[in-house]
Every structure is written in structure tokens, then in C-alpha cells.
mmCIF file of C-alpha atoms in Angstrom:
data_model
loop_
_atom_site.group_PDB
_atom_site.id
_atom_site.type_symbol
_atom_site.label_atom_id
_atom_site.label_comp_id
_atom_site.label_asym_id
_atom_site.label_seq_id
_atom_site.Cartn_x
_atom_site.Cartn_y
_atom_site.Cartn_z
ATOM 1 C CA MET A 1 -0.026 -0.346 -0.145
ATOM 2 C CA TYR A 2 2.642 2.996 1.700
ATOM 3 C CA ARG A 3 5.563 0.932 0.796
ATOM 4 C CA PHE A 4 6.528 3.233 -1.857
ATOM 5 C CA LEU A 5 7.447 5.677 0.896
ATOM 6 C CA PHE A 6 10.349 3.701 2.001
ATOM 7 C CA SER A 7 12.331 4.589 -1.283
ATOM 8 C CA ALA A 8 14.670 7.291 -2.101
ATOM 9 C CA ARG A 9 12.650 9.678 -3.799
ATOM 10 C CA TRP A 10 10.032 9.955 -0.983
ATOM 11 C CA PHE A 11 12.613 9.969 1.535
ATOM 12 C CA GLY A 12 13.791 13.065 -0.212
ATOM 13 C CA TRP A 13 10.334 14.778 -0.743
ATOM 14 C CA LEU A 14 9.835 13.582 2.997
ATOM 15 C CA ALA A 15 13.891 16.120 3.870
ATOM 16 C CA MET A 16 12.613 18.969 2.284
ATOM 17 C CA VAL A 17 9.582 19.373 3.906
ATOM 18 C CA ILE A 18 11.468 19.300 7.353
ATOM 19 C CA VAL A 19 13.296 21.742 6.024
ATOM 20 C CA LEU A 20 10.545 23.503 4.799
ATOM 21 C CA ALA A 21 8.176 23.703 7.670
ATOM 22 C CA ALA A 22 11.634 24.665 10.419
ATOM 23 C CA GLY A 23 12.541 27.179 8.404
ATOM 24 C CA CYS A 24 8.819 27.878 8.372
ATOM 25 C CA VAL A 25 9.236 27.969 12.311
ATOM 26 C CA GLY A 26 12.268 29.816 12.580
ATOM 27 C CA LEU A 27 10.255 33.152 10.839
ATOM 28 C CA GLY A 28 7.112 32.389 12.757
ATOM 29 C CA ARG A 29 9.077 32.655 16.103
ATOM 30 C CA TRP A 30 11.176 35.125 14.510
ATOM 31 C CA GLN A 31 8.016 37.260 14.799
ATOM 32 C CA LEU A 32 6.765 36.305 18.219
ATOM 33 C CA ASP A 33 10.916 37.825 18.649
ATOM 34 C CA ARG A 34 9.784 41.008 16.892
ATOM 35 C CA ARG A 35 5.963 41.434 18.621
ATOM 36 C CA GLU A 36 8.246 40.711 22.013
ATOM 37 C CA ALA A 37 11.127 43.629 21.485
ATOM 38 C CA VAL A 38 8.012 45.754 19.985
ATOM 39 C CA VAL A 39 5.527 45.337 23.204
ATOM 40 C CA GLU A 40 8.049 46.225 25.523
ATOM 41 C CA ASP A 41 8.716 49.504 23.537
ATOM 42 C CA ILE A 42 5.269 50.173 24.332
ATOM 43 C CA GLN A 43 4.943 49.389 27.786
ATOM 44 C CA ARG A 44 8.102 51.725 28.005
ATOM 45 C CA ILE A 45 6.506 53.998 26.267
ATOM 46 C CA GLU A 46 3.270 54.062 28.383
ATOM 47 C CA ALA A 47 5.118 53.520 31.521
ATOM 48 C CA ASN A 48 7.952 56.742 31.021
ATOM 49 C CA TYR A 49 6.531 58.763 28.359
ATOM 50 C CA ASP A 50 3.520 61.468 29.401
ATOM 51 C CA ALA A 51 5.521 60.803 33.244
ATOM 52 C CA ALA A 52 6.270 63.668 35.546
ATOM 53 C CA PRO A 53 9.608 65.163 34.396
ATOM 54 C CA GLN A 54 12.551 64.198 36.790
ATOM 55 C CA ARG A 55 14.887 66.319 38.065
ATOM 56 C CA TYR A 56 18.369 65.961 36.586
ATOM 57 C CA VAL A 57 21.217 64.795 39.468
ATOM 58 C CA PRO A 58 24.233 64.324 38.335
ATOM 59 C CA GLY A 59 24.936 59.679 38.546
ATOM 60 C CA GLU A 60 21.481 59.280 38.883
ATOM 61 C CA ASN A 61 19.193 59.781 35.991
ATOM 62 C CA GLY A 62 20.623 57.334 33.707
ATOM 63 C CA PHE A 63 22.311 59.079 31.571
ATOM 64 C CA ASP A 64 25.263 58.387 32.067
ATOM 65 C CA ARG A 65 25.020 55.104 32.444
ATOM 66 C CA TYR A 66 21.583 53.437 30.917
ATOM 67 C CA ASP A 67 18.902 51.859 31.737
ATOM 68 C CA PRO A 68 16.778 51.101 28.613
ATOM 69 C CA ALA A 69 13.612 50.633 31.167
ATOM 70 C CA ARG A 70 14.152 54.182 32.244
ATOM 71 C CA GLU A 71 13.546 55.531 28.214
ATOM 72 C CA TRP A 72 11.059 57.649 27.243
ATOM 73 C CA THR A 73 11.866 59.080 31.081
ATOM 74 C CA PRO A 74 11.437 63.046 30.914
ATOM 75 C CA VAL A 75 13.830 64.751 32.671
ATOM 76 C CA THR A 76 14.230 68.720 33.609
ATOM 77 C CA PHE A 77 17.868 70.250 33.141
ATOM 78 C CA ILE A 78 18.998 73.783 33.320
ATOM 79 C CA GLY A 79 21.927 74.969 32.102
ATOM 80 C CA THR A 80 22.928 76.914 29.064
ATOM 81 C CA TYR A 81 23.325 75.824 24.784
ATOM 82 C CA ASP A 82 26.657 75.895 23.233
ATOM 83 C CA VAL A 83 25.840 76.274 19.976
ATOM 84 C CA ASP A 84 28.879 76.397 18.429
ATOM 85 C CA ASN A 85 29.514 73.263 19.052
ATOM 86 C CA GLN A 86 25.743 71.990 17.241
ATOM 87 C CA VAL A 87 25.235 69.839 14.892
ATOM 88 C CA VAL A 88 22.648 67.974 12.704
ATOM 89 C CA ALA A 89 22.268 63.896 11.971
ATOM 90 C CA ARG A 90 22.110 63.205 8.659
ATOM 91 C CA ASN A 91 19.009 60.962 7.093
ATOM 92 C CA ARG A 92 16.128 61.499 9.621
ATOM 93 C CA PRO A 93 12.943 60.856 8.039
ATOM 94 C CA LEU A 94 10.242 62.145 9.532
ATOM 95 C CA ASN A 95 6.391 61.294 7.881
ATOM 96 C CA GLY A 96 8.554 60.100 5.111
ATOM 97 C CA GLN A 97 10.284 63.016 4.324
ATOM 98 C CA PRO A 98 13.953 63.724 4.613
ATOM 99 C CA GLY A 99 15.645 65.757 6.390
ATOM 100 C CA TYR A 100 17.833 66.413 10.002
ATOM 101 C CA GLU A 101 17.420 66.375 13.788
ATOM 102 C CA VAL A 102 19.754 69.089 15.694
ATOM 103 C CA LEU A 103 21.622 68.333 18.233
ATOM 104 C CA THR A 104 22.970 70.567 20.276
ATOM 105 C CA PRO A 105 24.935 70.120 23.688
ATOM 106 C CA LEU A 106 23.809 72.040 26.911
ATOM 107 C CA ARG A 107 25.994 72.736 29.589
ATOM 108 C CA LEU A 108 24.582 72.028 33.021
ATOM 109 C CA ASP A 109 26.200 73.547 36.740
ATOM 110 C CA ASP A 110 28.296 70.431 37.471
ATOM 111 C CA GLY A 111 30.519 70.672 34.703
ATOM 112 C CA THR A 112 28.822 68.111 32.149
ATOM 113 C CA ALA A 113 27.187 68.651 29.841
ATOM 114 C CA VAL A 114 23.800 66.453 27.727
ATOM 115 C CA ILE A 115 22.900 66.100 24.013
ATOM 116 C CA ILE A 116 19.282 67.863 23.671
ATOM 117 C CA ASP A 117 17.966 66.899 20.260
ATOM 118 C CA ARG A 118 15.692 70.078 19.700
ATOM 119 C CA GLY A 119 14.418 68.701 16.570
ATOM 120 C CA TRP A 120 13.805 67.755 12.900
ATOM 121 C CA LEU A 121 14.266 69.959 10.016
ATOM 122 C CA PRO A 122 13.776 69.452 5.899
ATOM 123 C CA ILE A 123 16.296 69.056 3.269
ATOM 124 C CA GLY A 124 17.298 72.782 2.357
ATOM 125 C CA ASN A 125 16.503 73.877 -1.134
ATOM 126 C CA ILE A 126 19.379 76.519 -1.393
ATOM 127 C CA GLU A 127 22.367 73.893 -0.796
ATOM 128 C CA ALA A 128 22.181 70.228 -1.355
ATOM 129 C CA GLY A 129 22.287 68.200 1.321
ATOM 130 C CA ARG A 130 22.466 71.041 4.000
ATOM 131 C CA PRO A 131 18.619 72.494 5.719
ATOM 132 C CA ASP A 132 18.579 75.850 4.521
ATOM 133 C CA GLU A 133 18.441 77.493 8.254
ATOM 134 C CA ILE A 134 18.812 76.055 11.912
ATOM 135 C CA PRO A 135 17.003 78.198 14.346
ATOM 136 C CA ALA A 136 19.134 79.310 16.865
ATOM 137 C CA PRO A 137 18.013 77.449 20.906
ATOM 138 C CA PRO A 138 17.754 80.383 23.572
ATOM 139 C CA SER A 139 19.996 81.845 24.593
ATOM 140 C CA GLY A 140 21.186 82.563 28.275
ATOM 141 C CA GLN A 141 20.144 80.011 30.679
ATOM 142 C CA VAL A 142 17.174 78.062 30.445
ATOM 143 C CA GLU A 143 15.073 74.822 31.486
ATOM 144 C CA VAL A 144 14.593 71.814 29.356
ATOM 145 C CA THR A 145 12.584 69.231 29.751
ATOM 146 C CA ALA A 146 14.369 66.330 27.342
ATOM 147 C CA ARG A 147 13.146 62.883 27.145
ATOM 148 C CA MET A 148 16.033 60.282 27.725
ATOM 149 C CA LYS A 149 17.073 57.974 24.765
ATOM 150 C CA PRO A 150 19.997 55.574 24.554
ATOM 151 C CA GLY A 151 22.719 56.423 22.489
ATOM 152 C CA GLU A 152 23.387 55.198 19.010
ATOM 153 C CA PRO A 153 26.137 52.929 17.788
ATOM 154 C CA ALA A 154 28.875 54.498 15.395
ATOM 155 C CA VAL A 155 28.366 53.869 12.031
ATOM 156 C CA ASN A 156 31.542 53.325 9.209
ATOM 157 C CA ARG A 157 30.068 56.211 7.022
ATOM 158 C CA GLY A 158 31.258 59.752 6.937
ATOM 159 C CA ALA A 159 28.880 63.564 6.864
ATOM 160 C CA PRO A 160 29.904 66.361 5.508
ATOM 161 C CA GLU A 161 31.174 69.404 8.568
ATOM 162 C CA GLY A 162 28.997 69.876 10.882
ATOM 163 C CA GLN A 163 26.707 66.797 10.085
ATOM 164 C CA VAL A 164 26.988 63.263 11.704
ATOM 165 C CA ALA A 165 26.135 60.160 10.555
ATOM 166 C CA SER A 166 24.748 58.574 13.658
ATOM 167 C CA ILE A 167 24.018 60.382 17.539
ATOM 168 C CA ASP A 168 27.114 58.538 18.436
ATOM 169 C CA LEU A 169 27.441 60.491 22.229
ATOM 170 C CA VAL A 170 30.898 58.808 22.100
ATOM 171 C CA ALA A 171 32.516 60.562 18.642
ATOM 172 C CA LEU A 172 30.135 63.463 19.781
ATOM 173 C CA SER A 173 31.638 63.896 23.515
ATOM 174 C CA ASP A 174 35.144 63.970 21.460
ATOM 175 C CA ARG A 175 34.236 66.720 19.562
ATOM 176 C CA LEU A 176 34.459 68.699 22.845
ATOM 177 C CA ASP A 177 36.511 69.849 25.188
ATOM 178 C CA TYR A 178 34.590 69.028 28.916
ATOM 179 C CA PRO A 179 32.562 65.814 29.487
ATOM 180 C CA LEU A 180 30.066 64.925 27.900
ATOM 181 C CA GLN A 181 26.499 62.453 29.336
ATOM 182 C CA ASP A 182 27.976 59.391 26.914
ATOM 183 C CA ALA A 183 25.092 57.060 27.577
ATOM 184 C CA ALA A 184 22.029 58.901 26.388
ATOM 185 C CA TYR A 185 20.548 61.974 25.227
ATOM 186 C CA GLY A 186 17.463 64.273 25.401
ATOM 187 C CA LEU A 187 14.409 64.346 23.056
ATOM 188 C CA LEU A 188 13.506 67.927 23.495
ATOM 189 C CA ALA A 189 9.895 68.012 24.985
ATOM 190 C CA LEU A 190 10.043 71.988 26.673
ATOM 191 C CA GLU A 191 11.817 74.679 27.272
ATOM 192 C CA ARG A 192 12.069 78.228 29.160
ATOM 193 C CA PRO A 193 12.410 80.650 27.976
ATOM 194 C CA GLY A 194 11.213 79.312 24.654
ATOM 195 C CA ALA A 195 12.487 80.120 21.184
ATOM 196 C CA ALA A 196 10.714 82.596 18.353
ATOM 197 C CA VAL A 197 11.599 79.504 15.556
ATOM 198 C CA THR A 198 11.865 76.103 16.897
ATOM 199 C CA PRO A 199 12.597 73.186 14.812
ATOM 200 C CA VAL A 200 9.376 70.185 14.134
ATOM 201 C CA ALA A 201 9.129 68.550 17.621
ATOM 202 C CA ALA A 202 9.407 64.776 17.676
ATOM 203 C CA PRO A 203 6.056 62.797 17.439
ATOM 204 C CA LYS A 204 4.929 60.809 19.729
ATOM 205 C CA PRO A 205 5.864 57.450 19.359
ATOM 206 C CA SER A 206 3.346 54.663 17.895
ATOM 207 C CA ILE A 207 2.350 51.972 20.430
ATOM 208 C CA ASP A 208 0.596 50.104 17.441
ATOM 209 C CA GLU A 209 1.950 46.322 17.543
ATOM 210 C CA GLY A 210 1.800 45.699 13.902
ATOM 211 C CA PRO A 211 0.976 42.394 12.740
ATOM 212 C CA HIS A 212 3.750 40.772 13.718
ATOM 213 C CA LEU A 213 1.731 38.781 15.758
ATOM 214 C CA SER A 214 -0.292 37.515 12.376
ATOM 215 C CA TYR A 215 2.777 36.815 10.635
ATOM 216 C CA SER A 216 3.884 34.233 12.534
ATOM 217 C CA LEU A 217 0.875 32.282 12.392
ATOM 218 C CA GLN A 218 1.098 32.870 9.064
ATOM 219 C CA TRP A 219 4.390 30.889 9.450
ATOM 220 C CA PHE A 220 3.193 27.886 11.515
ATOM 221 C CA ALA A 221 0.386 27.426 9.450
ATOM 222 C CA PHE A 222 2.286 27.206 6.330
ATOM 223 C CA GLY A 223 4.741 24.498 8.189
ATOM 224 C CA VAL A 224 1.608 22.497 9.181
ATOM 225 C CA LEU A 225 0.767 22.597 5.467
ATOM 226 C CA ALA A 226 3.649 21.318 3.855
ATOM 227 C CA PHE A 227 3.179 17.951 6.455
ATOM 228 C CA VAL A 228 -1.174 17.791 4.756
ATOM 229 C CA GLY A 229 0.310 18.301 1.252
ATOM 230 C CA LEU A 230 3.077 15.562 1.751
ATOM 231 C CA GLY A 231 0.231 13.371 3.311
ATOM 232 C CA TYR A 232 -2.323 13.858 0.337
ATOM 233 C CA ALA A 233 0.334 13.934 -2.509
ATOM 234 C CA ALA A 234 1.498 10.476 -0.668
ATOM 235 C CA ARG A 235 -2.465 9.400 -1.150
ATOM 236 C CA GLN A 236 -2.685 10.315 -4.671
ATOM 237 C CA GLN A 237 0.588 8.035 -5.329
ATOM 238 C CA ARG A 238 -0.859 5.657 -2.906
ATOM 239 C CA ARG A 239 -4.667 5.323 -5.599
ATOM 240 C CA SER A 240 -1.712 6.129 -8.654
ATOM 241 C CA ASN A 241 -0.186 2.447 -8.375
ATOM 242 C CA ALA A 242 -3.401 0.211 -7.120
ATOM 243 C CA GLU A 243 -5.103 1.627 -10.555
ATOM 244 C CA LEU A 244 -1.899 0.320 -12.496
ATOM 245 C CA ASP A 245 -1.727 -2.802 -10.688
ATOM 246 C CA GLY A 246 -5.493 -3.347 -10.781
ATOM 247 C CA SER A 247 -5.810 -3.928 -7.240
ATOM 248 C CA ALA A 248 -7.968 -0.956 -7.300
ATOM 249 C CA PRO A 249 -11.069 -1.612 -5.773
ATOM 250 C CA ASP A 250 -14.224 -1.437 -7.834
ATOM 251 C CA LEU A 251 -16.701 1.064 -7.414
ATOM 252 C CA PRO A 252 -19.864 -1.105 -6.263
ATOM 253 C CA THR A 253 -22.273 -1.234 -9.487
ATOM 254 C CA ARG A 254 -25.753 -0.383 -9.027
ATOM 255 C CA GLN A 255 -28.797 -3.343 -9.260
ATOM 256 C CA ARG A 256 -30.789 -3.174 -11.324
ATOM 257 C CA ARG A 257 -34.866 -2.962 -9.268
ATOM 258 C CA ARG A 258 -36.821 -5.111 -10.540
ATOM 259 C CA PRO A 259 -40.383 -3.911 -11.609
ATOM 260 C CA SER A 260 -43.426 -4.710 -8.935
ATOM 261 C CA SER A 261 -46.872 -7.136 -10.135
ATOM 262 C CA GLU A 262 -48.168 -3.545 -10.809
ATOM 263 C CA GLU A 263 -45.742 -2.048 -13.379
ATOM 264 C CA GLU A 264 -45.558 -5.326 -14.579
ATOM 265 C CA GLU A 265 -49.136 -5.653 -15.154
ATOM 266 C CA ASP A 266 -49.173 -2.166 -16.400
ATOM 267 C CA THR A 267 -46.868 -2.298 -18.933
ATOM 268 C CA ILE A 268 -48.736 -5.290 -21.057
ATOM 269 C CA LEU A 269 -51.899 -3.321 -20.945
ATOM 270 C CA ASP A 270 -49.783 -0.902 -22.412
ATOM 271 C CA ALA A 271 -48.132 -3.390 -25.063
ATOM 272 C CA GLN A 272 -51.791 -4.678 -25.883
ATOM 273 C CA GLY A 273 -53.395 -0.887 -26.578
ATOM 274 C CA ILE A 274 -55.848 -0.747 -23.551
ATOM 275 C CA ARG A 275 -54.890 1.330 -22.376
#
């Protein structure tokens, strides 16, 4: 019946299905891992984004030693913007439009500084590769509330003068002649006094999980369907082999129903023309 399954050909099909199913399971687990990471991000946003701002305390707020659980936490600083060492980060899209983010060191009373991401600017029309104008920050002492974000890794890509390819805080620290908090930077939420013109403020991050769960279930289903397809193919092969061997079960013949005596009498009368 199914002895053909022990042939090299069908072992090959089985091996291929196992590999295919394993790949589907791996992709399904990858989607679950991505969903788990997204859910953790959403939980941090919901817990920290709208929390009451914390006063900056040297060594206690996590800007010198980053804690992922504190991402998006608002922290209030008092200091002075260092416009001379301001740079812009390249390749920062917003709502599908390319642009830059303005990074300005804020010098604090303890002698250190923290990078403040003051917002987004579109690409310029006057000179390619640069914003047309960078709005100046408030001068003098300013109170800044910013949400904590981790520094970004270095990238093997250059940038024009006054620009950086990533928010690599260690590299930014090397540009300065004073200590910089190099574990996290602040995404501007509020500053007092405010500037007359400001870059576009960063929008609140999305809390949508995305389609990762449905994608993972689809991949798991594909893995199961691979074995279902193999089973169906084996069943069809069995039927084909049985037909070739003449051992296919004969379909039951339909027996003709014998007419009743009344039907026989009616037939005779019809033949004699009586009816």
C-alpha cells in the first residue's frame, strides 16, 4: 500500500518538507521575537512618556549609565546651550520626508553636558545636503525638559562638516573640550524660555504592535500545510499505484430494481393498447 514511501524519492520529499517546515517555524519564532521587542517598547512608552519630569541629578538619572527601563522618561535640566558645537544628524526621515535632527550640547552646572535633540528640519533648497537654516536655541540659562533616549552605535559612514551620520555620543564627546554624558541624550519636550523659531518637535512614538503576531501564525500554518501537502501527495500516489496494479477497489455496481407486479401489469396493458 504505502511501501513506496520508503523509496529514496519519497525520503527526499520528506527531507525537503522537514526543511521547509523548520524554516517556517524559524520565521514564525522570529516574528514572535519581534513582537515581544515591540511590546516591551510600547510598555516603556506607556509607562514613561507622559510621566512627571524628574529633576536632573548628576549620576542618578541614567545619562552616564543607561538603563533601558528609563527610556522616554522626561528629565528637566538647567543649563546653557553651546551653539558653537551644535551639529545636525543626517538621514532623519519624518512622515516620509528626508531631513535632519538638530543636536545641541546643553552645558550643566556640574561642569558636564548633555546632548539635546531639539527637533527635525527638512532638507534645504538653497544648498544640497544641508538645511536652509538652523533655528537658534534660547540664549543664556534655560530650563529644558527632554525625554531620555539611548545613544546610537557608530556607523562606518562619513558626513560633511557640521553633520554626523549617527547620534554616537562617544564620537560627539571627542569633539568637545568638556565632559559629555555619553550613555543617553534628551529628546526635547519643553524649554523655558522658548525660542522664537524651533525645529519640528518629535512626534509621540506609535504604540501599535503591528502585524507580527498574525505573521507568526501564518508561518506556523505554512509549516503544518507542508506536511498536509505531503500526506495528500502520498495518498494520490497510492491510488495511482493501485490503478496501475489492477488492485484498485471496484466501484459497487448498481443493481437494477425489479418492477413490481402492478408495474408489469401496466406494461402488458400498454402493449395491448388497452390503456
